[in-house]
GROMACS .gro file of C-alpha atoms in nm:
model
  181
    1UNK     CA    1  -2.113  -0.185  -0.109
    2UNK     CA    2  -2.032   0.175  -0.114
    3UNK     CA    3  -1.679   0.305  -0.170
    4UNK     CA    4  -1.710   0.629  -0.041
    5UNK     CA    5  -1.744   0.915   0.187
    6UNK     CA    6  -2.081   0.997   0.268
    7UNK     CA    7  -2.274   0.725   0.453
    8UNK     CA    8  -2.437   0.699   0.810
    9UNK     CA    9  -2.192   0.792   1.126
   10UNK     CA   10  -1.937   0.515   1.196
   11UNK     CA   11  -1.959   0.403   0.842
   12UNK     CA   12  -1.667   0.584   0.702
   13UNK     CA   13  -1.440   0.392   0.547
   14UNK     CA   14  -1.136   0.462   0.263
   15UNK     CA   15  -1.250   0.489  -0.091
   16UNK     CA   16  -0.966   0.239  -0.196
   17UNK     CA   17  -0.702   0.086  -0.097
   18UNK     CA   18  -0.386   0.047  -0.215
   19UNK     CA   19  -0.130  -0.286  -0.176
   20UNK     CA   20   0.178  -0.424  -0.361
   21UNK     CA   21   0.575  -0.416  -0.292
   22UNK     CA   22   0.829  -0.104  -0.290
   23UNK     CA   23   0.837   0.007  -0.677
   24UNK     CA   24   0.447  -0.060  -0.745
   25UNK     CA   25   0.356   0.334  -0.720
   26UNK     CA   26   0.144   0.333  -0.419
   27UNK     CA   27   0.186   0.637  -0.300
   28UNK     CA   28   0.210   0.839  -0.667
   29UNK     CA   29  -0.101   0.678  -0.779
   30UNK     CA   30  -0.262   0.678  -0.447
   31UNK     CA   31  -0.228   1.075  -0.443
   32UNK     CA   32  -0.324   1.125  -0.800
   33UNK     CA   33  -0.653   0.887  -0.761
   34UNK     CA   34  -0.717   1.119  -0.416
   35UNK     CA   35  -0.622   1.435  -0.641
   36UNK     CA   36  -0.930   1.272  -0.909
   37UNK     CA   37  -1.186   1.212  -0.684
   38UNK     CA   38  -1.120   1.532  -0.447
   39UNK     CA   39  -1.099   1.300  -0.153
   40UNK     CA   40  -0.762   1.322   0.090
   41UNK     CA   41  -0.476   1.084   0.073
   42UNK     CA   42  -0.306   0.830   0.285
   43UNK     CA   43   0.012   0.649   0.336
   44UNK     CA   44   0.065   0.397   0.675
   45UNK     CA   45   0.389   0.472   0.626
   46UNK     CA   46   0.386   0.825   0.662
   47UNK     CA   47   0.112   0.825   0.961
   48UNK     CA   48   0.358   0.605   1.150
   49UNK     CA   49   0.661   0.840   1.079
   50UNK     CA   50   0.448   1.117   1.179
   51UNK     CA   51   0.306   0.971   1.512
   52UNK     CA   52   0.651   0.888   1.572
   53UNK     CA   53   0.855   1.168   1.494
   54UNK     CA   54   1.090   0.941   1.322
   55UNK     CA   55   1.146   0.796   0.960
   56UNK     CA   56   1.053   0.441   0.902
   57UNK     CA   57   1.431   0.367   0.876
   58UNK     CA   58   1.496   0.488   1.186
   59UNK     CA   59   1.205   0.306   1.354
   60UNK     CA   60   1.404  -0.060   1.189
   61UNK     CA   61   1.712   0.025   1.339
   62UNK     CA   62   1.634   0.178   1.678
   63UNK     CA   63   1.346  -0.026   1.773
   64UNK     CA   64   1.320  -0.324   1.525
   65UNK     CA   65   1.080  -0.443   1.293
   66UNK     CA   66   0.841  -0.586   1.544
   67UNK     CA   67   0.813  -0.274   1.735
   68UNK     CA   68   0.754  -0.104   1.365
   69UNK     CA   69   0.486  -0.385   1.232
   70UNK     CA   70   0.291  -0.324   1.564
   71UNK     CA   71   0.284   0.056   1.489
   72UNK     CA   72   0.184   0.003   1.104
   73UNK     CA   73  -0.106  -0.266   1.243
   74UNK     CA   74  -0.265   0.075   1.474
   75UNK     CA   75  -0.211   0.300   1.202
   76UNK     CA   76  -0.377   0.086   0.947
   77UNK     CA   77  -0.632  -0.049   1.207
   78UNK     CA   78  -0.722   0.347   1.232
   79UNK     CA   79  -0.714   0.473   0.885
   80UNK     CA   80  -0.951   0.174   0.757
   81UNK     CA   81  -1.196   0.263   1.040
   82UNK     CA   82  -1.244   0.638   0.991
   83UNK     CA   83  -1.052   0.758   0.649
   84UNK     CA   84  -1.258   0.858   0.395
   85UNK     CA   85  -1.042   0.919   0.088
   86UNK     CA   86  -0.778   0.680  -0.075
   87UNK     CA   87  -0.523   0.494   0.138
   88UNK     CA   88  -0.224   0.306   0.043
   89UNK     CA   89  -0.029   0.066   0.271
   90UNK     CA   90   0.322  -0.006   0.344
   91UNK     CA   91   0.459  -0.288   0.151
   92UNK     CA   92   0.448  -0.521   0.427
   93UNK     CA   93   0.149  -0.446   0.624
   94UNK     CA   94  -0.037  -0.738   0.481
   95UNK     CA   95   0.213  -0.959   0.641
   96UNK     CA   96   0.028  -0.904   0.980
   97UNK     CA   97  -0.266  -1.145   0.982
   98UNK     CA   98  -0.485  -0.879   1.205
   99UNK     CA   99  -0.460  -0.631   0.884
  100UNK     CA  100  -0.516  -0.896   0.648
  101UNK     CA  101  -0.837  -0.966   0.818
  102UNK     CA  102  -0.936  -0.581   0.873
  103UNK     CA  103  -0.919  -0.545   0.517
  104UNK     CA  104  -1.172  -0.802   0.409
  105UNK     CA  105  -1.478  -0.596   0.245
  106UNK     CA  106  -1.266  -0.300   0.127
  107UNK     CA  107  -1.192  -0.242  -0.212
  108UNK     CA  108  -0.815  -0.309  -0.188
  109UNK     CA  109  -0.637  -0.287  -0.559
  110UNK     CA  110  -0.279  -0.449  -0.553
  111UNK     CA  111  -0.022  -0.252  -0.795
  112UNK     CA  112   0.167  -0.610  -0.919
  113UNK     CA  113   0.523  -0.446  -1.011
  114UNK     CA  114   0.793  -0.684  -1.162
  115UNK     CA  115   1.148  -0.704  -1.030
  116UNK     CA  116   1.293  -0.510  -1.347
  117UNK     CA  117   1.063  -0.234  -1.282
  118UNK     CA  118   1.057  -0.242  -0.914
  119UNK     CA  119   1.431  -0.198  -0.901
  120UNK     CA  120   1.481   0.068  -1.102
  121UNK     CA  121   1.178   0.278  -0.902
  122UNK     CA  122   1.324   0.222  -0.599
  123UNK     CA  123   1.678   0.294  -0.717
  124UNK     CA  124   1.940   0.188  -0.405
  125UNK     CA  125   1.682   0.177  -0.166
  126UNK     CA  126   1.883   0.375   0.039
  127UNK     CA  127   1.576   0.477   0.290
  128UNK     CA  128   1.411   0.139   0.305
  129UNK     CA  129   1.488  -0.099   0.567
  130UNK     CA  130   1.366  -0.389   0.385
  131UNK     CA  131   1.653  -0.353   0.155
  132UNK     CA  132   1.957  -0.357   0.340
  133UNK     CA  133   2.230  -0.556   0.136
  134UNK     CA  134   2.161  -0.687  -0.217
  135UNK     CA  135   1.883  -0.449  -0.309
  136UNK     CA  136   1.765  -0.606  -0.650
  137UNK     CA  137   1.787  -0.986  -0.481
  138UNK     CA  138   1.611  -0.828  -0.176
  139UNK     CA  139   1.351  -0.677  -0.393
  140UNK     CA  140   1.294  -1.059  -0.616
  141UNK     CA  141   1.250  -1.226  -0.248
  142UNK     CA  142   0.977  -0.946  -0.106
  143UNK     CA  143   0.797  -0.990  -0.436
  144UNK     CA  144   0.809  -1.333  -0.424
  145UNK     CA  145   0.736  -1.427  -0.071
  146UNK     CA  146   0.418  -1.131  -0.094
  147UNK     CA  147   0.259  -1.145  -0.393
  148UNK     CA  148   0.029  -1.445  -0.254
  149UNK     CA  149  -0.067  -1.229  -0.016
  150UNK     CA  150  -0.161  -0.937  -0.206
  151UNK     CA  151  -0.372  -1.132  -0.449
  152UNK     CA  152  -0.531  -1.258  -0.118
  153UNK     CA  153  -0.591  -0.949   0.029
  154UNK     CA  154  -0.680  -0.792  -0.308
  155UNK     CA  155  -1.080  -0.745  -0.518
  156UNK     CA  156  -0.847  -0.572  -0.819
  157UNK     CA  157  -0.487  -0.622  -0.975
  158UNK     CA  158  -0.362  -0.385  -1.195
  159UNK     CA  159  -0.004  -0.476  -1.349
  160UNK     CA  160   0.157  -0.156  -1.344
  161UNK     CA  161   0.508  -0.274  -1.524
  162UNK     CA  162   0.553  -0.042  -1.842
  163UNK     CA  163   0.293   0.237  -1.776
  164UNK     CA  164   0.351   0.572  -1.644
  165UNK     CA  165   0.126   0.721  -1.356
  166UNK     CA  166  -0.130   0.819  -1.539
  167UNK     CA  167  -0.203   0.480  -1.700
  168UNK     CA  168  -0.179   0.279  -1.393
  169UNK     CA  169  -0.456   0.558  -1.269
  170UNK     CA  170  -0.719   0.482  -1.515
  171UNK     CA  171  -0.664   0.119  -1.481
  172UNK     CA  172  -0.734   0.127  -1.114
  173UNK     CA  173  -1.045   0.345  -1.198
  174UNK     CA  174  -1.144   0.131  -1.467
  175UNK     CA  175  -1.166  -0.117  -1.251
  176UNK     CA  176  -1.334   0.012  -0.989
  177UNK     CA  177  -1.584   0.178  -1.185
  178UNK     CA  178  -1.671  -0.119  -1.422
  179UNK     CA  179  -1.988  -0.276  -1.300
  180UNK     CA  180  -2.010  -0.610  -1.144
  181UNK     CA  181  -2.186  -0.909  -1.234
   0.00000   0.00000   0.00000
């Protein structure tokens, strides 16, 4: 299967793709693997924000988290169908059985983050919804009730607790790049 950007018309598709809960380092390693390979970056979050004009946040509280899942399913939807470079997904997008099935024959790597280290990444979660109330219980419960569904969704784990950036970066590429048998 090829991973990357040159390929007939219609056949683009993202180079990787990035899963795991608030804390794994999505995003940072997501734009430093882009920054590598000299390919753009992605975040669902961010694409939903943008075609919105609003933060995530604000999308929870105004309009709900059903209204906010069915914009993350489009914007994931479209960035697996014509991105080219790395993308990384919101924490819960593989919640949505549509994405979960969209993402079957792309190279998705899920960032596995433990509580202790997911807690003290996302600090007091201040700008995520998700964590409204006991943030380090609410973070235990998200990992909990997801992590089946990463490994699911997922051709690679990496276990990012205890490494900086740039060593969860050359364990995603050395898996990707390791040949397969």
């Amino acid at each position: 299967m090829s991973t990357g950007g040159s390929g007939s018309a219609g056949a683009t598709r993202p180079r990787v793709v990035l899963v795991g809960t608030m804390g794994a380092g999505k995003t940072t390693v997501g734009r430093r693997l882009a920054a590598h390979w000299g390919v753009p970056f992605r975040d669902s979050d961010l694409d939903v924000e943008e075609r919105e004009g609003r933060s995530v946040s604000d999308i929870f509280v105004d309009s709900g988290e059903a209204h906010f899942r069915r914009l993350e399913r489009e914007a994931v939807a479209e960035a697996l169908a014509g991105h080219d470079g790395v993308l990384a997904l919101g924490g819960g997008a593989v919640t949505d059985e549509a994405t979960r099935a969209l993402l079957a024959g792309h190279e998705v790597v899920f960032l596995r983050v433990g509580l202790g280290d997911a807690a003290s990444r996302v600090g007091l979660g201040v700008s995520r919804p998700m964590l409204l109330g006991n943030v380090r219980g609410r973070i235990k419960q998200l990992i909990d009730e997801r992590t089946p569904v990463y490994e699911s969704v997922a051709v690679h784990v990496v276990e990012t607790d205890g490494l900086d950036v740039d060593q969860v970066v050359e364990q995603v590429l050395a898996r990707l790049e390791a040949p397969r048998g």
